[in-house]
mmCIF file of C-alpha atoms and ligand atoms in Angstrom:
data_model
loop_
_atom_site.group_PDB
_atom_site.id
_atom_site.type_symbol
_atom_site.label_atom_id
_atom_site.label_comp_id
_atom_site.label_asym_id
_atom_site.label_seq_id
_atom_site.Cartn_x
_atom_site.Cartn_y
_atom_site.Cartn_z
ATOM 1 C CA MET A 1 29.650 64.518 56.506
ATOM 2 C CA HIS A 2 28.742 61.524 54.712
ATOM 3 C CA LYS A 3 25.633 60.223 52.911
ATOM 4 C CA THR A 4 24.310 57.324 51.338
ATOM 5 C CA VAL A 5 21.136 57.240 48.779
ATOM 6 C CA ALA A 6 19.753 54.768 46.793
ATOM 7 C CA THR A 7 18.078 56.252 43.457
ATOM 8 C CA ASP A 8 16.725 53.210 40.868
ATOM 9 C CA ASN A 9 18.678 50.860 42.086
ATOM 10 C CA ALA A 10 22.187 52.222 42.143
ATOM 11 C CA VAL A 11 23.379 53.073 45.728
ATOM 12 C CA THR A 12 25.843 56.192 45.391
ATOM 13 C CA ALA A 13 28.008 57.389 48.071
ATOM 14 C CA GLU A 14 29.514 60.772 48.403
ATOM 15 C CA HIS A 15 32.031 62.130 50.885
ATOM 16 C CA GLY A 16 34.471 65.095 50.110
ATOM 17 C CA PHE A 17 35.515 64.801 46.342
ATOM 18 C CA PHE A 18 34.150 61.034 45.779
ATOM 19 C CA ILE A 19 31.153 59.876 44.283
ATOM 20 C CA VAL A 20 30.687 55.791 44.266
ATOM 21 C CA LYS A 21 28.166 54.925 41.656
ATOM 22 C CA ALA A 22 26.578 51.840 41.470
ATOM 23 C CA PRO A 23 28.632 49.425 43.798
ATOM 24 C CA TYR A 24 27.875 46.073 43.311
ATOM 25 C CA ALA A 25 29.442 42.440 44.712
ATOM 26 C CA ARG A 26 29.134 39.001 42.282
ATOM 27 C CA ALA A 27 27.502 36.544 43.978
ATOM 28 C CA VAL A 28 29.520 33.426 44.565
ATOM 29 C CA PRO A 29 27.995 30.299 46.023
ATOM 30 C CA PRO A 30 29.111 28.710 49.277
ATOM 31 C CA GLY A 31 32.598 27.260 49.431
ATOM 32 C CA GLN A 32 33.846 29.586 46.440
ATOM 33 C CA PRO A 33 36.454 31.267 48.630
ATOM 34 C CA ASN A 34 36.874 34.516 46.648
ATOM 35 C CA SER A 35 35.034 37.377 44.957
ATOM 36 C CA ALA A 36 34.580 40.791 43.582
ATOM 37 C CA VAL A 37 33.483 43.854 43.847
ATOM 38 C CA PHE A 38 32.541 46.684 41.475
ATOM 39 C CA MET A 39 31.462 50.097 40.995
ATOM 40 C CA GLN A 40 32.285 53.884 39.724
ATOM 41 C CA LEU A 41 34.550 56.059 41.115
ATOM 42 C CA GLN A 42 33.755 59.698 40.506
ATOM 43 C CA ASN A 43 36.645 61.998 41.350
ATOM 44 C CA LYS A 44 35.088 66.149 41.522
ATOM 45 C CA ASP A 45 38.731 67.764 42.052
ATOM 46 C CA ARG A 46 40.252 69.759 40.062
ATOM 47 C CA GLN A 47 43.379 67.494 40.774
ATOM 48 C CA ALA A 48 44.189 63.967 40.348
ATOM 49 C CA HIS A 49 43.690 61.131 43.558
ATOM 50 C CA ALA A 50 43.506 57.392 43.907
ATOM 51 C CA LEU A 51 41.939 54.863 45.467
ATOM 52 C CA VAL A 52 44.555 53.415 48.138
ATOM 53 C CA LYS A 53 42.866 50.990 49.931
ATOM 54 C CA ALA A 54 39.921 48.811 50.311
ATOM 55 C CA VAL A 55 38.219 47.176 53.823
ATOM 56 C CA SER A 56 35.078 44.795 54.224
ATOM 57 C CA GLN A 57 33.855 41.966 57.086
ATOM 58 C CA VAL A 58 33.036 40.152 54.850
ATOM 59 C CA ALA A 59 36.772 38.401 53.620
ATOM 60 C CA GLU A 60 39.721 37.933 54.899
ATOM 61 C CA VAL A 61 41.467 40.430 52.760
ATOM 62 C CA VAL A 62 40.757 42.529 50.268
ATOM 63 C CA GLU A 63 42.962 43.960 47.674
ATOM 64 C CA LEU A 64 42.837 46.183 44.403
ATOM 65 C CA HIS A 65 43.110 44.597 40.978
ATOM 66 C CA ASN A 66 43.532 45.353 37.565
ATOM 67 C CA HIS A 67 43.224 42.850 34.590
ATOM 68 C CA VAL A 68 46.550 42.942 32.161
ATOM 69 C CA ASN A 69 47.240 40.727 29.040
ATOM 70 C CA GLU A 70 49.992 38.573 29.295
ATOM 71 C CA GLY A 71 50.628 37.143 25.782
ATOM 72 C CA GLY A 72 46.840 36.623 25.129
ATOM 73 C CA ILE A 73 46.399 35.645 28.455
ATOM 74 C CA MET A 74 44.382 37.519 30.563
ATOM 75 C CA LYS A 75 45.659 37.945 33.922
ATOM 76 C CA MET A 76 44.815 39.968 37.079
ATOM 77 C CA ARG A 77 47.019 41.221 39.480
ATOM 78 C CA GLN A 78 47.419 43.443 42.382
ATOM 79 C CA VAL A 79 48.079 47.015 42.003
ATOM 80 C CA ALA A 80 49.069 49.767 44.499
ATOM 81 C CA GLN A 81 46.105 52.493 44.002
ATOM 82 C CA ILE A 82 43.328 53.160 41.301
ATOM 83 C CA ASP A 83 44.376 56.650 39.674
ATOM 84 C CA LEU A 84 41.229 58.274 39.446
ATOM 85 C CA PRO A 85 42.372 61.755 37.143
ATOM 86 C CA ALA A 86 40.753 65.144 38.117
ATOM 87 C CA GLY A 87 37.316 65.326 36.781
ATOM 88 C CA GLU A 88 36.820 61.656 35.599
ATOM 89 C CA THR A 89 35.026 59.014 36.285
ATOM 90 C CA VAL A 90 36.711 56.090 36.185
ATOM 91 C CA GLU A 91 34.961 52.668 36.130
ATOM 92 C CA LEU A 92 35.567 48.853 38.178
ATOM 93 C CA LYS A 93 34.060 46.564 36.308
ATOM 94 C CA PRO A 94 34.989 42.265 35.137
ATOM 95 C CA GLY A 95 38.123 41.938 33.097
ATOM 96 C CA GLY A 96 39.436 45.432 34.269
ATOM 97 C CA PHE A 97 39.886 47.268 37.921
ATOM 98 C CA HIS A 98 38.549 45.685 40.794
ATOM 99 C CA ILE A 99 38.384 45.267 44.185
ATOM 100 C CA MET A 100 38.726 41.776 45.004
ATOM 101 C CA LEU A 101 37.740 40.003 47.953
ATOM 102 C CA ILE A 102 40.258 37.023 49.256
ATOM 103 C CA GLY A 103 39.066 34.456 51.788
ATOM 104 C CA LEU A 104 35.370 35.043 52.125
ATOM 105 C CA LYS A 105 33.612 34.045 55.218
ATOM 106 C CA GLN A 106 30.403 33.970 54.173
ATOM 107 C CA ALA A 107 28.666 33.006 51.083
ATOM 108 C CA LEU A 108 27.093 36.036 48.631
ATOM 109 C CA GLN A 109 23.684 35.228 47.933
ATOM 110 C CA PRO A 110 22.285 37.297 45.526
ATOM 111 C CA ASN A 111 20.057 39.930 46.855
ATOM 112 C CA ALA A 112 22.764 40.562 50.062
ATOM 113 C CA ARG A 113 24.370 43.378 50.407
ATOM 114 C CA VAL A 114 28.309 43.447 51.294
ATOM 115 C CA ASP A 115 29.496 46.876 53.147
ATOM 116 C CA LEU A 116 32.788 48.347 52.608
ATOM 117 C CA SER A 117 35.080 51.025 53.025
ATOM 118 C CA LEU A 118 37.055 52.901 50.357
ATOM 119 C CA THR A 119 40.374 54.972 51.447
ATOM 120 C CA PHE A 120 41.901 57.940 49.458
ATOM 121 C CA GLU A 121 45.627 58.561 49.221
ATOM 122 C CA GLU A 122 44.243 62.193 50.973
ATOM 123 C CA GLY A 123 42.937 60.475 53.432
ATOM 124 C CA THR A 124 39.184 60.898 52.660
ATOM 125 C CA THR A 125 36.908 57.315 53.788
ATOM 126 C CA VAL A 126 33.697 56.199 52.464
ATOM 127 C CA THR A 127 31.572 53.580 53.328
ATOM 128 C CA VAL A 128 29.641 51.753 50.595
ATOM 129 C CA THR A 129 26.863 49.304 50.460
ATOM 130 C CA ALA A 130 27.237 47.227 47.319
ATOM 131 C CA PRO A 131 24.111 44.937 46.435
ATOM 132 C CA ILE A 132 25.653 41.496 45.655
ATOM 133 C CA LYS A 133 24.310 39.881 41.938
ATOM 134 C CA GLU A 134 24.734 37.423 39.529
ATOM 135 C CA ILE A 135 27.591 38.104 36.984
ATOM 136 C CA VAL A 136 27.696 35.926 33.696
ATOM 137 C CA ALA A 137 31.467 37.134 32.924
ATOM 138 C CA PRO A 138 33.832 34.511 33.531
ATOM 139 C CA MET A 139 36.043 37.165 35.161
ATOM 140 C CA HIS A 140 36.345 39.572 38.198
HETATM 141 CU CU1 LIG B 201 41.251 39.866 41.429
#
C-alpha cells in the first residue's frame, strides 16, 4: 500500500515503516551535470532501518552522499546507506546527507518535479515526487 498526499506545499509519501516528508530537488540551469534531492525520512518502527538505494529517471546515476569535514574543508562522499534510528526522523539537507543526481538527462527547472524511488534495507520501496526549488546554499 502506497499513498502520496500533498499538504501545505510539502509532499508526503508513506509506505510501511517509512514516511518521506517535504522532498525537494535543487534547481540547476541547463548544462549543469549534477544536482541533489533533500527530504525528511521518518522511521516509525521500533527497530533501526536504513535507506540503501535511490533511483530516478532524470539522472544517469543516483548516489547516497554525505558531507564530511576534511581538514576544515567540507567534501562530499558516497555512503552505502543512510541510517534511520528507531522512531526518528533524519533530515537530508544542503551540507549534510543528500541524494546525488549525477549526469542529468534534463535541466531541473523550478516548479517542475522529479520522480524518485527510495529503497530501504528491508525491501520496502517508496515512490516520491519532489518539487524542484531554487536553493541559495552553496553546497549540495
Ligand atoms: Cu553529493
